[in-house]
CSV table of C-alpha atoms in Angstrom, one decimal:
chain,number,residue,atom,x,y,z
A,1,MET,CA,45.1,-6.9,25.3
A,2,ARG,CA,41.8,-8.0,24.0
A,3,PHE,CA,42.6,-11.2,22.0
A,4,SER,CA,40.2,-14.1,22.1
A,5,ILE,CA,41.6,-17.5,22.8
A,6,TYR,CA,41.2,-18.5,19.1
A,7,ARG,CA,43.0,-15.4,17.7
A,8,LYS,CA,45.8,-15.9,20.2
A,9,LEU,CA,46.3,-19.6,19.9
A,10,ALA,CA,45.0,-21.0,16.7
A,11,LYS,CA,44.9,-20.8,13.0
A,12,LYS,CA,41.7,-21.9,11.4
A,13,GLU,CA,42.9,-25.5,10.7
A,14,GLU,CA,43.7,-25.9,14.4
A,15,GLN,CA,40.4,-24.6,15.8
A,16,THR,CA,38.6,-28.0,16.0
A,17,ARG,CA,41.5,-29.5,18.0
A,18,LEU,CA,41.7,-26.5,20.2
A,19,ARG,CA,37.9,-26.4,20.8
A,20,THR,CA,38.1,-30.1,21.8
A,21,TYR,CA,40.8,-29.4,24.4
A,22,LEU,CA,39.1,-26.3,25.7
A,23,GLY,CA,35.8,-28.1,26.1
A,24,ALA,CA,37.6,-30.9,27.9
A,25,LEU,CA,39.1,-28.3,30.2
A,26,LYS,CA,35.5,-27.2,31.0
A,27,PHE,CA,35.4,-24.0,28.9
A,28,THR,CA,31.9,-23.2,27.7
A,29,GLU,CA,31.4,-22.3,24.1
A,30,ASP,CA,30.9,-18.7,25.2
A,31,GLU,CA,34.1,-18.6,27.3
A,32,MET,CA,36.0,-19.8,24.3
A,33,LEU,CA,35.2,-16.6,22.6
A,34,HIS,CA,35.9,-14.3,25.5
A,35,PRO,CA,39.0,-12.0,25.4
A,36,LEU,CA,41.8,-13.4,27.4
A,37,ASP,CA,41.8,-10.5,29.8
A,38,GLU,CA,38.2,-11.4,30.8
A,39,LEU,CA,39.1,-15.0,31.9
A,40,SER,CA,39.8,-16.0,35.4
A,41,GLY,CA,43.3,-16.7,36.6
A,42,GLY,CA,42.7,-20.5,36.5
A,43,GLN,CA,41.3,-20.2,33.0
A,44,ARG,CA,44.2,-18.2,31.8
A,45,ALA,CA,46.6,-20.8,33.3
A,46,LYS,CA,44.8,-23.5,31.3
A,47,VAL,CA,45.1,-21.5,28.1
A,48,LEU,CA,48.8,-20.9,28.8
A,49,LEU,CA,49.4,-24.6,29.4
A,50,LEU,CA,47.5,-25.5,26.2
A,51,LYS,CA,49.3,-22.8,24.2
A,52,LEU,CA,52.7,-24.1,25.4
A,53,SER,CA,51.8,-27.7,24.6
A,54,LEU,CA,50.7,-26.8,21.1
A,55,SER,CA,53.5,-24.2,20.4
A,56,GLY,CA,55.9,-26.5,18.6
A,57,ALA,CA,58.4,-26.2,21.4
A,58,ASN,CA,60.4,-29.4,22.0
A,59,VAL,CA,61.0,-28.8,25.8
A,60,LEU,CA,58.7,-27.6,28.5
A,61,ILE,CA,60.0,-26.7,32.0
A,62,LEU,CA,57.1,-26.8,34.5
A,63,ASP,CA,57.0,-26.3,38.2
A,64,GLU,CA,54.0,-28.2,39.8
A,65,PRO,CA,52.1,-28.3,36.5
A,66,THR,CA,48.9,-29.6,38.0
A,67,ARG,CA,48.9,-27.8,41.3
A,68,ASN,CA,46.4,-25.0,40.6
A,69,PHE,CA,43.9,-26.8,38.5
A,70,SER,CA,40.6,-28.2,39.6
A,71,PRO,CA,40.3,-32.0,40.1
A,72,LEU,CA,38.0,-32.1,37.1
A,73,SER,CA,40.8,-30.6,34.9
A,74,GLY,CA,43.5,-32.9,36.2
A,75,PRO,CA,42.9,-35.8,33.8
A,76,VAL,CA,42.8,-33.5,30.8
A,77,ILE,CA,45.9,-31.7,31.8
A,78,ARG,CA,47.7,-35.0,32.3
A,79,THR,CA,46.6,-36.2,28.9
A,80,ILE,CA,47.7,-33.0,27.2
A,81,LEU,CA,51.1,-33.3,28.8
A,82,ARG,CA,51.4,-37.0,28.2
A,83,GLU,CA,50.7,-36.4,24.5
A,84,PHE,CA,53.3,-33.6,24.3
A,85,PRO,CA,55.8,-34.8,21.6
A,86,GLY,CA,58.9,-33.2,23.3
A,87,ALA,CA,60.6,-33.4,26.6
A,88,ILE,CA,59.0,-32.1,29.8
A,89,ILE,CA,61.2,-31.3,32.8
A,90,SER,CA,59.1,-30.8,35.8
A,91,VAL,CA,59.0,-30.7,39.6
A,92,SER,CA,55.9,-32.3,41.1
A,93,HIS,CA,54.5,-33.9,44.2
A,94,ASP,CA,51.3,-35.0,42.3
A,95,ARG,CA,51.6,-38.8,42.3
A,96,LYS,CA,48.9,-39.2,39.5
A,97,TYR,CA,50.9,-36.8,37.3
A,98,ILE,CA,54.1,-38.6,38.0
A,99,GLY,CA,52.6,-42.0,37.3
A,100,GLU,CA,50.7,-41.0,34.2
A,101,VAL,CA,53.0,-38.5,32.5
A,102,CYS,CA,56.6,-39.0,33.6
A,103,THR,CA,58.9,-41.6,32.0
A,104,LYS,CA,62.1,-40.8,34.0
A,105,ILE,CA,61.9,-39.9,37.7
A,106,TYR,CA,64.7,-38.3,39.8
A,107,GLU,CA,64.6,-37.4,43.4
A,108,LEU,CA,66.6,-34.5,44.8
A,109,THR,CA,68.6,-35.7,47.8
A,110,ALA,CA,71.3,-34.0,49.9
A,111,ASP,CA,73.8,-35.7,47.6
A,112,GLY,CA,72.2,-34.4,44.4
A,113,LEU,CA,69.8,-36.0,41.8
A,114,LYS,CA,69.2,-39.7,42.2
A,115,ALA,CA,67.3,-41.7,39.5
A,116,VAL,CA,64.4,-43.5,41.3
A,117,GLY,CA,62.1,-44.8,38.6
A,118,ARG,CA,61.4,-46.0,35.1
């Protein structure tokens, strides 16, 4: 499919907010107008994460949400997820993500889940 990021993710009133996030995720102005199928895998992953966080969903289930992003994108990804208004259930080994985003932390042990923080 040949949908640009804007047509796929945003109505006109959301475009300024979306452009701000995309710029923070290191998308150039030109890349913001590219069809989704012309973006790299990492860029598509960023768009998907942004789409999920802006979708109106009240729960996100994420497996290693920061694993495949560049170190430059990490702070922005953590901010987007920290500002998500719903619940996020995730599995992560990323200590920065856990420290900056998570409010309840559980460890999976041989005996099951054990609350370990916050």
